[in-house]
Coordinates of C-alpha atoms in Angstrom, one line a residue:
M29 CA -195.8 -183.2 123.8
A30 CA -194.1 -180.4 125.8
T31 CA -191.0 -178.9 124.3
N32 CA -188.8 -180.8 126.7
P33 CA -191.1 -183.6 128.2
G34 CA -190.6 -184.3 131.9
L35 CA -191.1 -187.3 134.0
F36 CA -194.5 -189.1 133.7
S37 CA -195.6 -186.9 130.7
E38 CA -196.9 -189.9 128.7
W39 CA -200.2 -191.4 129.6
P40 CA -199.7 -195.0 130.9
W41 CA -202.3 -196.5 128.6
K42 CA -201.2 -194.6 125.5
R43 CA -199.9 -197.7 123.7
L44 CA -203.4 -199.4 124.1
G45 CA -204.7 -197.0 121.5
S46 CA -208.5 -197.2 121.1
F47 CA -208.5 -200.2 123.5
K48 CA -207.5 -198.0 126.5
Y49 CA -210.9 -198.3 128.1
V50 CA -210.0 -201.9 129.1
V51 CA -208.2 -200.3 132.1
L52 CA -211.6 -199.7 133.6
A53 CA -212.6 -203.4 133.2
P54 CA -211.6 -204.6 136.8
W55 CA -213.8 -201.9 138.4
V56 CA -216.7 -202.5 136.1
A57 CA -216.5 -206.2 136.8
H58 CA -216.5 -205.5 140.5
G59 CA -219.7 -203.5 140.1
V60 CA -221.3 -206.3 138.2
Q61 CA -220.2 -208.7 141.0
Q62 CA -221.9 -206.4 143.6
V63 CA -225.2 -206.5 141.7
A64 CA -225.0 -210.2 141.1
T65 CA -224.2 -211.1 144.8
K66 CA -226.1 -208.4 146.7
G67 CA -228.8 -207.3 144.3
W68 CA -229.6 -203.8 143.1
R69 CA -231.0 -202.6 146.5
E70 CA -228.0 -203.7 148.5
A71 CA -225.3 -202.7 146.1
D72 CA -223.4 -199.4 146.6
L73 CA -225.3 -196.9 144.3
G74 CA -222.5 -194.4 144.5
Y75 CA -220.1 -197.0 143.1
L76 CA -222.5 -198.1 140.4
V77 CA -223.1 -194.6 139.0
I78 CA -219.5 -193.8 138.5
L79 CA -219.2 -195.3 135.0
P80 CA -222.6 -193.9 133.7
S81 CA -221.6 -190.5 135.1
M82 CA -218.3 -190.6 133.2
M83 CA -220.1 -191.5 130.0
L84 CA -222.4 -188.5 130.6
R85 CA -219.3 -186.3 131.1
G86 CA -218.1 -187.5 127.7
L87 CA -221.4 -186.5 126.1
H88 CA -221.3 -183.2 127.9
N89 CA -217.8 -182.4 126.5
Q90 CA -218.8 -183.5 123.0
A91 CA -221.9 -181.2 123.1
W92 CA -219.5 -178.3 123.9
I93 CA -217.2 -179.3 121.0
T94 CA -220.1 -179.4 118.5
V95 CA -221.6 -176.1 119.7
S96 CA -218.2 -174.3 119.7
R97 CA -217.3 -175.5 116.2
L98 CA -220.7 -174.5 114.8
Q99 CA -220.4 -171.1 116.3
N100 CA -216.8 -170.6 115.2
A101 CA -217.7 -171.7 111.7
R102 CA -220.1 -168.7 111.5
G103 CA -217.3 -166.4 112.8
K104 CA -219.7 -164.7 115.2
R105 CA -218.3 -163.4 118.6
Q106 CA -214.9 -164.7 117.6
I107 CA -212.1 -164.0 120.1
V108 CA -208.9 -165.0 118.4
D109 CA -209.1 -164.5 114.6
R110 CA -206.7 -167.3 113.7
G111 CA -207.2 -170.8 112.3
I112 CA -206.7 -174.3 113.7
E113 CA -204.6 -176.9 111.8
F114 CA -204.3 -180.7 111.9
E115 CA -201.4 -180.5 114.3
Q116 CA -203.6 -179.2 117.1
I117 CA -206.4 -181.7 116.3
D118 CA -203.8 -184.6 116.6
R119 CA -202.5 -183.2 119.8
E120 CA -205.9 -182.9 121.4
R121 CA -207.5 -186.2 120.3
N122 CA -206.8 -187.8 123.6
W123 CA -209.2 -185.5 125.6
D124 CA -211.1 -188.6 126.9
D125 CA -207.9 -189.7 128.9
Q126 CA -208.9 -187.3 131.6
I127 CA -212.3 -189.0 132.0
I128 CA -210.6 -192.4 132.3
L129 CA -208.3 -191.0 135.0
S130 CA -211.2 -189.5 136.8
A131 CA -213.1 -192.8 136.7
I132 CA -210.2 -194.7 138.2
L133 CA -209.8 -192.2 141.0
F134 CA -213.5 -192.3 141.8
F135 CA -213.5 -196.1 141.9
L136 CA -210.5 -196.1 144.2
G137 CA -212.1 -193.5 146.5
A138 CA -215.5 -195.4 146.6
L139 CA -213.6 -198.5 147.6
H140 CA -211.0 -197.3 150.1
L141 CA -211.8 -193.7 151.3
P142 CA -213.6 -193.7 154.7
G143 CA -217.1 -192.2 154.4
A144 CA -217.3 -192.7 150.6
Q145 CA -219.4 -195.8 150.7
N146 CA -223.2 -196.1 150.4
L147 CA -223.6 -192.3 149.9
P148 CA -227.1 -190.7 150.1
L149 CA -228.4 -188.9 147.1
W150 CA -228.2 -185.4 148.6
R151 CA -226.8 -183.5 151.5
T152 CA -227.1 -179.7 151.7
D153 CA -224.3 -179.3 154.2
G154 CA -221.9 -181.2 151.8
A155 CA -222.9 -179.0 148.9
V156 CA -222.1 -175.9 151.0
L157 CA -218.7 -177.4 152.1
I158 CA -217.7 -178.2 148.5
A159 CA -218.6 -174.6 147.4
L160 CA -216.5 -173.0 150.2
L161 CA -213.5 -175.3 149.8
H162 CA -213.5 -174.7 146.0
A163 CA -213.7 -170.9 146.3
G164 CA -211.0 -171.0 149.0
P165 CA -208.2 -173.6 148.9
V166 CA -208.8 -175.0 145.5
E167 CA -208.9 -171.7 143.6
L168 CA -206.0 -170.3 145.6
I169 CA -203.8 -173.4 145.3
Y170 CA -204.6 -173.6 141.6
Y171 CA -203.6 -170.0 141.1
W172 CA -200.1 -170.4 142.6
F173 CA -199.6 -173.9 141.0
H174 CA -200.5 -172.4 137.7
R175 CA -198.0 -169.6 138.1
A176 CA -195.4 -172.2 139.0
L177 CA -196.2 -174.1 135.8
H178 CA -195.2 -171.0 133.9
H179 CA -191.7 -171.0 135.4
H180 CA -189.3 -172.1 132.6
F181 CA -188.4 -175.4 134.3
L182 CA -192.0 -176.7 134.6
Y183 CA -193.3 -174.9 131.5
T184 CA -191.0 -176.5 129.1
R185 CA -191.5 -180.0 130.7
Y186 CA -195.2 -179.9 131.1
H187 CA -197.4 -176.8 130.7
S188 CA -196.1 -175.9 127.2
H189 CA -198.1 -178.9 125.8
H190 CA -201.3 -177.1 126.8
H191 CA -200.2 -173.7 125.6
A192 CA -199.3 -175.0 122.2
S193 CA -203.0 -174.3 121.4
I194 CA -203.1 -170.6 120.9
V195 CA -206.7 -170.8 119.5
T196 CA -208.5 -172.9 122.0
E197 CA -211.3 -175.4 121.7
P198 CA -213.4 -176.7 124.6
I199 CA -211.3 -179.9 124.7
T200 CA -208.1 -177.9 125.0
S201 CA -209.0 -177.5 128.7
V202 CA -208.0 -181.1 129.5
I203 CA -205.0 -181.5 127.2
H204 CA -202.1 -181.8 129.6
P205 CA -199.3 -184.3 130.2
F206 CA -200.2 -187.1 132.5
A207 CA -198.4 -185.9 135.6
E208 CA -199.9 -182.4 135.3
L209 CA -203.4 -183.7 135.0
V210 CA -202.9 -186.0 138.0
A211 CA -202.0 -182.9 140.0
Y212 CA -205.2 -181.2 138.9
E213 CA -207.3 -184.2 139.7
L214 CA -205.9 -184.4 143.2
L215 CA -206.5 -180.7 143.7
F216 CA -210.2 -181.0 142.6
S217 CA -210.6 -183.9 144.9
I218 CA -209.9 -181.9 148.0
P219 CA -213.5 -180.8 148.5
M220 CA -214.8 -184.3 147.9
I221 CA -212.4 -186.0 150.2
A222 CA -213.2 -183.4 152.9
C223 CA -216.9 -184.2 152.5
A224 CA -216.3 -187.9 152.7
L225 CA -214.2 -187.6 155.8
T226 CA -216.7 -185.3 157.6
G227 CA -219.7 -187.6 156.7
T228 CA -221.4 -184.9 154.5
A229 CA -220.8 -186.5 151.1
S230 CA -223.6 -187.3 148.7
I231 CA -223.9 -188.6 145.2
M232 CA -225.6 -185.5 143.7
T233 CA -223.1 -183.0 145.3
F234 CA -220.2 -184.9 143.7
E235 CA -222.0 -185.1 140.4
L236 CA -222.8 -181.4 140.4
Y237 CA -219.3 -180.4 141.4
M238 CA -217.9 -182.4 138.4
L239 CA -220.5 -180.9 136.2
Y240 CA -219.5 -177.4 137.3
I241 CA -215.8 -178.1 136.7
D242 CA -216.5 -179.5 133.2
F243 CA -218.9 -176.7 132.3
M244 CA -216.5 -173.9 133.3
N245 CA -213.5 -175.7 131.7
N246 CA -215.3 -176.1 128.4
M247 CA -216.8 -172.6 128.4
G248 CA -213.5 -170.9 129.2
H249 CA -211.8 -172.6 126.3
C250 CA -214.3 -171.7 123.6
N251 CA -213.0 -169.3 121.0
F252 CA -216.2 -167.3 121.1
E253 CA -217.7 -165.1 123.8
L254 CA -221.0 -166.3 125.2
V255 CA -221.2 -164.6 128.6
P256 CA -223.4 -161.4 128.2
S257 CA -222.2 -158.1 129.5
W258 CA -225.5 -157.4 131.2
L259 CA -224.7 -160.2 133.6
F260 CA -221.9 -158.2 135.2
T261 CA -223.9 -155.0 135.1
W262 CA -226.8 -156.7 136.9
F263 CA -224.5 -158.2 139.5
P264 CA -221.0 -156.5 139.5
P265 CA -219.3 -158.9 142.1
L266 CA -219.8 -161.7 139.6
K267 CA -216.7 -160.4 137.6
Y268 CA -214.6 -161.6 140.5
L269 CA -216.3 -165.0 140.8
M270 CA -216.7 -166.2 137.1
Y271 CA -214.3 -165.9 134.2
T272 CA -215.3 -165.6 130.6
P273 CA -213.9 -167.2 127.4
S274 CA -212.2 -163.9 126.4
F275 CA -210.6 -163.7 129.9
H276 CA -209.0 -167.1 129.6
S277 CA -208.2 -166.6 125.9
L278 CA -205.9 -163.7 126.9
H279 CA -204.0 -166.2 129.1
H280 CA -203.3 -168.3 126.0
T281 CA -202.2 -165.3 123.9
Q282 CA -200.3 -163.2 126.6
F283 CA -199.1 -166.2 128.8
R284 CA -198.2 -164.0 131.9
T285 CA -201.7 -162.8 132.9
N286 CA -205.1 -164.2 134.0
Y287 CA -203.8 -167.3 135.9
S288 CA -207.0 -167.9 137.8
L289 CA -209.0 -171.2 137.5
F290 CA -212.6 -170.1 137.3
M291 CA -212.7 -167.1 139.6
P292 CA -210.6 -164.0 138.6
F293 CA -210.6 -162.9 142.2
Y294 CA -207.0 -163.9 142.8
D295 CA -205.7 -162.2 139.6
Y296 CA -207.2 -159.0 141.0
I297 CA -205.6 -159.6 144.4
Y298 CA -202.1 -160.4 143.1
N299 CA -202.2 -157.8 140.2
T300 CA -202.0 -160.3 137.4
M301 CA -205.2 -159.3 135.8
D302 CA -204.8 -158.4 132.1
K303 CA -205.9 -154.8 131.7
S304 CA -207.5 -155.6 128.3
S305 CA -209.8 -158.3 129.7
D306 CA -212.9 -156.1 129.9
T307 CA -212.2 -154.5 126.5
L308 CA -211.8 -157.8 124.8
H309 CA -215.0 -159.1 126.3
E310 CA -217.0 -156.2 125.0
K311 CA -215.3 -156.3 121.6
S312 CA -216.0 -160.1 121.3
I313 CA -219.6 -159.7 122.4
E314 CA -220.3 -157.0 119.9
S315 CA -218.6 -158.7 116.9
K316 CA -221.2 -159.7 114.2
E317 CA -221.3 -162.7 112.0
E318 CA -218.4 -162.7 109.6
A319 CA -219.1 -161.7 105.9
V320 CA -218.4 -164.4 103.3
D321 CA -217.0 -164.2 99.8
V322 CA -217.3 -167.9 98.7
V323 CA -219.8 -170.5 99.7
H324 CA -219.4 -174.1 98.9
L325 CA -222.8 -175.9 99.1
T326 CA -222.4 -179.5 100.2
H327 CA -224.6 -182.1 102.0
L328 CA -224.4 -185.1 104.2
T329 CA -223.6 -188.4 102.5
S330 CA -224.0 -191.7 104.3
L331 CA -225.9 -192.1 107.6
Q332 CA -222.7 -192.0 109.6
S333 CA -221.2 -189.0 107.8
I334 CA -222.7 -186.6 110.4
Y335 CA -220.1 -187.8 112.8
H336 CA -217.3 -187.1 110.3
M337 CA -218.3 -183.5 109.7
R338 CA -216.2 -180.8 111.4
P339 CA -218.8 -180.2 114.2
G340 CA -219.0 -183.9 114.8
F341 CA -216.1 -186.0 116.2
A342 CA -212.8 -184.2 115.8
E343 CA -210.8 -187.4 115.4
F344 CA -213.1 -188.7 112.6
A345 CA -213.3 -185.4 110.8
S346 CA -209.5 -185.1 110.8
K347 CA -209.2 -188.3 108.7
P348 CA -210.6 -189.3 105.3
Y349 CA -214.2 -190.7 105.8
A350 CA -214.5 -194.4 106.2
S351 CA -217.4 -196.3 107.7
K352 CA -216.3 -198.0 110.9
W353 CA -217.9 -201.0 112.5
Y354 CA -218.5 -199.2 115.8
M355 CA -220.2 -196.4 113.9
R356 CA -222.7 -198.9 112.4
I357 CA -223.7 -200.2 115.9
M358 CA -224.7 -196.6 116.7
W359 CA -227.5 -196.8 114.0
P360 CA -230.3 -195.8 116.4
L361 CA -228.5 -192.5 117.2
S362 CA -227.6 -192.1 113.5
W363 CA -231.3 -192.5 112.5
L364 CA -232.3 -190.0 115.2
S365 CA -229.8 -187.5 113.9
M366 CA -231.1 -188.1 110.4
V367 CA -234.6 -187.3 111.5
L368 CA -233.5 -184.2 113.3
T369 CA -231.5 -182.9 110.3
W370 CA -234.3 -183.8 108.0
T371 CA -236.8 -181.8 110.0
Y372 CA -234.3 -178.9 110.2
G373 CA -235.6 -176.2 107.8
S374 CA -232.3 -174.7 106.7
W375 CA -228.7 -175.2 105.8
F376 CA -226.0 -174.9 108.5
T377 CA -222.4 -173.6 108.3
A378 CA -220.0 -176.5 108.6
E379 CA -216.6 -174.9 108.0
R380 CA -214.9 -171.6 107.6
N381 CA -211.6 -171.0 105.9
V382 CA -209.5 -168.0 104.8
M383 CA -207.3 -167.6 101.8
K384 CA -205.4 -164.3 101.5
K385 CA -208.3 -161.9 101.9
L386 CA -211.0 -164.3 100.7
R387 CA -213.5 -165.5 103.3
I388 CA -214.7 -169.0 102.5
Q389 CA -217.5 -171.1 104.1
S390 CA -219.0 -174.5 103.6
W391 CA -222.7 -174.8 104.0
A392 CA -224.3 -178.2 104.4
I393 CA -227.8 -179.0 103.2
P394 CA -229.3 -181.2 105.9
R395 CA -230.0 -184.1 103.5
Y396 CA -228.3 -187.4 102.9
N397 CA -227.5 -189.2 99.6
F398 CA -230.6 -191.3 99.6
H399 CA -232.8 -188.2 99.9
Y400 CA -231.5 -187.0 96.5
G401 CA -232.8 -190.2 94.9
L402 CA -236.4 -189.7 96.2
N403 CA -238.6 -187.9 93.6
W404 CA -240.8 -186.5 96.3
E405 CA -237.8 -184.9 98.0
K406 CA -236.5 -183.0 95.0
E407 CA -238.6 -179.9 95.3
A408 CA -237.8 -179.6 99.0
I409 CA -234.0 -180.0 98.3
N410 CA -234.1 -177.4 95.6
N411 CA -236.0 -175.0 97.9
L412 CA -233.2 -175.5 100.5
I413 CA -230.5 -174.8 97.9
V414 CA -232.4 -171.8 96.6
K415 CA -232.7 -170.5 100.2
A416 CA -229.0 -170.9 100.7
I417 CA -228.0 -169.2 97.4
C418 CA -230.3 -166.2 98.2
E419 CA -228.8 -166.0 101.7
A420 CA -225.3 -166.1 100.3
D421 CA -226.2 -163.3 97.8
K422 CA -227.7 -161.3 100.6
K423 CA -224.4 -161.6 102.6
G424 CA -222.5 -160.3 99.6
A425 CA -220.9 -163.6 98.5
K426 CA -219.1 -163.5 95.1
V427 CA -219.4 -167.2 94.3
V428 CA -221.5 -170.2 95.3
S429 CA -220.0 -173.6 94.2
L430 CA -222.3 -176.6 94.1
G431 CA -220.9 -179.7 95.5
L432 CA -221.8 -183.4 95.4
L433 CA -225.5 -184.0 94.3
N434 CA -226.4 -180.3 94.7
Q435 CA -225.6 -179.9 91.1
A436 CA -227.1 -183.1 89.7
Q437 CA -228.5 -182.9 86.2
S438 CA -231.7 -184.7 87.3
L439 CA -232.2 -182.3 90.2
N440 CA -231.6 -178.9 88.8
G441 CA -229.9 -179.2 85.4
S442 CA -226.4 -178.5 86.9
G443 CA -227.6 -175.4 88.5
E444 CA -229.4 -174.0 85.5
L445 CA -232.8 -174.1 87.4
Y446 CA -231.5 -171.5 89.9
L447 CA -230.4 -169.0 87.2
Q448 CA -233.8 -169.3 85.5
K449 CA -235.5 -168.6 88.8
Y450 CA -233.2 -165.7 89.8
P451 CA -231.6 -164.3 86.6
K452 CA -230.4 -161.2 88.5
L453 CA -228.2 -162.9 91.1
G454 CA -225.3 -160.8 92.2
L455 CA -223.1 -163.8 92.8
K456 CA -221.7 -166.3 90.3
L457 CA -223.0 -169.9 90.3
V458 CA -220.2 -172.5 89.7
D459 CA -220.6 -176.2 89.2
G460 CA -216.8 -176.7 88.8
T461 CA -217.0 -178.9 85.6
S462 CA -214.1 -177.2 83.9
L463 CA -211.7 -177.7 86.8
A464 CA -212.9 -181.2 87.6
A465 CA -212.4 -182.2 83.9
A466 CA -209.0 -180.5 83.8
V467 CA -207.9 -182.5 86.9
V468 CA -208.9 -185.7 85.2
A469 CA -207.3 -184.8 81.9
N470 CA -204.1 -183.8 83.6
S471 CA -204.1 -187.1 85.6
I472 CA -203.5 -189.1 82.4
P473 CA -199.9 -190.5 82.5
Q474 CA -197.5 -189.1 79.9
G475 CA -197.4 -191.2 76.7
T476 CA -200.9 -192.5 77.0
D477 CA -202.4 -192.9 73.6
Q478 CA -205.8 -194.4 74.5
V479 CA -208.2 -194.5 77.4
V480 CA -211.5 -196.2 78.1
L481 CA -214.4 -194.1 79.3
S482 CA -216.9 -196.0 81.4
G483 CA -219.8 -195.1 83.5
N484 CA -222.8 -192.7 83.3
I485 CA -222.0 -189.9 80.9
S486 CA -222.1 -186.7 82.9
K487 CA -221.2 -183.1 82.1
V488 CA -217.7 -183.7 83.4
A489 CA -217.3 -186.9 81.3
C490 CA -218.3 -185.0 78.2
A491 CA -215.7 -182.3 78.9
V492 CA -213.0 -184.9 79.6
A493 CA -213.7 -186.8 76.4
A494 CA -213.6 -183.6 74.3
A495 CA -210.4 -182.5 75.9
L496 CA -208.6 -185.8 75.4
C497 CA -209.8 -186.2 71.8
K498 CA -208.3 -182.7 71.2
K499 CA -205.0 -184.0 72.6
N500 CA -205.1 -186.8 70.0
I501 CA -205.8 -189.4 72.7
K502 CA -208.2 -192.2 71.6
V503 CA -211.2 -192.3 73.9
I504 CA -212.8 -195.8 73.8
I505 CA -216.5 -196.1 74.6
T506 CA -217.9 -199.6 75.4
N507 CA -221.6 -198.6 75.4
K508 CA -223.2 -197.9 72.0
Q509 CA -225.8 -195.5 73.4
D510 CA -223.1 -193.5 75.2
Y511 CA -221.0 -193.4 72.1
H512 CA -223.9 -191.8 70.0
F513 CA -224.6 -189.4 72.9
L514 CA -221.0 -188.2 73.0
Q515 CA -220.4 -188.0 69.2
P516 CA -222.0 -184.5 68.7
K517 CA -220.1 -183.1 71.7
I518 CA -216.6 -183.8 70.2
P519 CA -215.1 -181.1 68.0
E520 CA -215.2 -182.2 64.3
D521 CA -211.4 -182.1 63.9
A522 CA -211.0 -184.6 66.7
A523 CA -214.1 -186.8 66.1
D524 CA -212.0 -189.7 64.8
N525 CA -210.5 -190.1 68.2
L526 CA -213.8 -191.2 69.8
L527 CA -214.1 -194.9 69.2
L528 CA -216.8 -197.6 70.0
S529 CA -215.3 -200.9 71.1
K530 CA -216.5 -203.8 73.3
T531 CA -212.9 -204.8 74.1
G532 CA -211.1 -201.9 75.7
I533 CA -207.5 -203.0 76.3
A534 CA -206.2 -199.6 77.3
K535 CA -204.4 -199.5 80.7
V536 CA -206.0 -196.2 81.7
W537 CA -209.7 -196.2 82.5
I538 CA -211.7 -193.1 83.3
I539 CA -214.7 -194.2 85.3
G540 CA -217.7 -192.7 86.8
E541 CA -220.9 -193.7 88.6
G542 CA -222.4 -196.7 86.9
A543 CA -219.1 -198.4 86.2
D544 CA -219.8 -201.5 88.1
A545 CA -217.4 -204.4 89.1
T546 CA -218.3 -206.4 85.9
E547 CA -217.1 -203.5 83.7
Q548 CA -213.9 -203.1 85.7
L549 CA -213.1 -206.7 85.4
R550 CA -212.7 -206.2 81.6
A551 CA -209.7 -204.0 82.2
P552 CA -206.2 -205.6 81.8
K553 CA -204.1 -206.3 84.9
G554 CA -202.2 -203.2 86.1
T555 CA -204.9 -200.7 84.9
R556 CA -205.0 -197.3 86.4
F557 CA -208.6 -196.2 87.2
I558 CA -209.2 -192.4 87.3
P559 CA -212.7 -191.4 88.6
Y560 CA -214.5 -188.4 87.1
S561 CA -217.5 -188.4 89.4
Q562 CA -217.8 -186.7 92.8
F563 CA -218.2 -190.0 94.6
P564 CA -215.5 -192.7 94.6
P565 CA -216.2 -195.8 92.6
R566 CA -216.3 -199.3 94.1
M567 CA -212.7 -200.6 94.0
A568 CA -213.3 -204.0 92.3
R569 CA -209.7 -204.7 91.3
K570 CA -206.7 -205.5 93.5
D571 CA -204.5 -207.3 91.0
G572 CA -201.9 -204.5 90.5
C573 CA -204.6 -202.0 89.5
T574 CA -204.5 -198.5 91.1
Y575 CA -207.3 -196.1 91.8
S576 CA -206.8 -192.3 91.8
T577 CA -208.9 -190.1 94.1
T578 CA -212.0 -188.4 92.8
P579 CA -211.1 -185.1 91.1
A580 CA -209.4 -183.0 93.7
M581 CA -206.4 -180.7 94.4
S582 CA -204.0 -180.1 97.3
V583 CA -204.5 -176.7 98.8
P584 CA -201.8 -174.2 99.4
K585 CA -200.6 -173.1 102.9
T586 CA -202.2 -169.7 102.3
L587 CA -205.6 -171.5 102.8
Q588 CA -206.0 -171.5 106.5
N589 CA -208.1 -173.1 109.2
V590 CA -208.1 -176.4 107.4
H591 CA -208.4 -179.1 110.0
S592 CA -211.0 -181.5 108.7
C593 CA -211.0 -183.8 105.7
E594 CA -213.5 -183.3 102.9
N595 CA -215.4 -186.6 102.9
W596 CA -213.1 -189.3 101.7
L597 CA -210.2 -187.0 100.5
P598 CA -206.8 -186.9 102.3
R599 CA -205.8 -184.0 104.5
R600 CA -205.5 -180.6 102.9
V601 CA -207.1 -181.9 99.7
M602 CA -210.3 -180.4 98.4
S603 CA -212.6 -181.5 95.6
A604 CA -212.1 -179.8 92.3
W605 CA -215.7 -178.5 92.5
R606 CA -214.9 -176.7 95.8
V607 CA -211.6 -175.4 94.5
A608 CA -213.3 -174.1 91.4
G609 CA -215.4 -171.8 93.4
I610 CA -212.4 -170.4 95.2
V611 CA -210.4 -169.9 92.0
H612 CA -213.4 -168.2 90.4
A613 CA -213.6 -165.7 93.2
L614 CA -209.8 -165.1 93.3
E615 CA -209.8 -164.4 89.6
G616 CA -212.9 -162.3 89.8
W617 CA -214.5 -164.0 86.7
D618 CA -217.8 -162.4 85.7
E619 CA -219.6 -165.5 84.4
H620 CA -221.6 -168.4 85.7
E621 CA -220.6 -172.0 85.1
C622 CA -223.7 -174.1 85.2
G623 CA -226.2 -175.7 82.9
D624 CA -224.5 -176.4 79.6
M625 CA -221.8 -173.7 80.2
V626 CA -218.2 -175.0 80.6
L627 CA -215.4 -172.6 81.1
D628 CA -212.0 -172.8 79.2
M629 CA -210.4 -175.8 80.9
D630 CA -206.8 -174.6 80.3
K631 CA -207.5 -171.2 81.7
V632 CA -209.1 -172.6 84.8
W633 CA -206.3 -175.1 85.3
S634 CA -203.6 -172.5 84.9
A635 CA -205.4 -170.2 87.3
A636 CA -205.6 -172.9 90.0
L637 CA -201.9 -173.6 89.7
L638 CA -201.1 -169.9 89.8
H639 CA -202.9 -169.6 93.2
G640 CA -200.9 -172.5 94.7
F641 CA -203.3 -175.5 94.2
R642 CA -201.6 -178.6 93.1
P643 CA -202.5 -182.1 91.7
V644 CA -202.9 -184.6 94.5
A645 CA -200.0 -186.7 93.2
E646 CA -197.6 -183.8 93.8
A647 CA -198.7 -183.3 97.5

């Protein structure tokens, strides 16, 4: 909210939460009644298209969000070189409230405003009238109203809520207190009301006017420059008629300049034009894609995970991933997105972070979990990973960390395949085994003298078992084949601590993939389950048992631009595999960690703590 919220700051349907769309139910029901009683031909088409047009506005806004976030993740044409945090995401999650308000006002106008009923599809005179009224009264009134909002009295009560976002995103454009946004809606309605009262209104002119407002609003609040310089060279007067993202970004950083709505004309007239506007525009246009030091290579997981990624839905991405029922009913769109990502021939940059002077990016392979289980897909996936590694090497990256199934033994031998293919890589390839195992080993409660190790025996499981045996903790294996597989990997002086037993009564279980519900039921009541795999196990016990998160660490405040959750992990928590790559680069270690290679766990753990990473329990 604003620093000192004024009257009518809170949205009237705020307490309805995700059920706020029910406020539109009466008007939707009225439209249904019109069709039922009059038929499609006799019903008011202008009234019926209000709801679909509002839904299209939502899709339009979401498209801007996705494009903006993908572009900002690359760091190209960046305007403000600062990060966004969860506080801003939470403040801006109600961007659709403006669409609900617009819908209500359109419904009221279509029912009660003279000349707003049974509109034709198009009228040229109405389009001209809207253009003139917007360029004149609307832009002029907005300019002075906006300057008034920067007066201390109104700024602290209303407009400071919008300006809390120094680094803007497209949806920042509609993040205002209720009273302020009502004022904007009434201002933008002036041309449409004038058209209705003069008998020149039409459906398409209203739709195009709203499209223009949304387009300019979203474009102006992108934190990257997309308006080319040649446009103003080709037609110089355009600089007075159309603003740019860098123009409006200066308003969010300088506060007392560039007040205009979409046309800088009035800033020139009243001498409030920021003198650095043109320079910033040129600088932003010319800025190249940002270099990268660390690349974390991940991939999509479940079919709905594409909505959870940072370029997807901001609200979902800012919370740990969980499959929602309303996401499942979107399966046709999800399948379409899967096909599109499947046919996409390269990785894409999903996130960009900065820690000290280290530039970090997450690149996503456009494949889902189930693709990794298909034998005929393995070659294609490996080719995509190789392409990403080579591109990272070309960009001068120091480290590439392999996340999720990108390091699967069955796929590439924990990354060994890539070193064999490119032995002269300039970067270091890290599978993060040492840090993941260290996180698990250091999650064992003090005083524990025995643990049960259950699930498919992975590289991390081997490292954990060896580390615990060295600490004189008994590691109980319930599967005979797994026991014989692990035996040679345990140091001779600690081999007696690896035990084979069908009845594991330990109250700490270390579990991985393959540890099904039947195995978990063998554990005594109150057992603590600690996963060692990248994917969380199925939680089969609720009788006082607790489940830790998958190996992960809380990130320090020096790691910036963190405003999305990594899969199912909590806020500002990253998987140990991802953290391992960052630590590797910070320390400047000159060795790979892939294949059979495991770094010194104590050294990696100490280095992670030294750089501010902490166990999740301490967060």
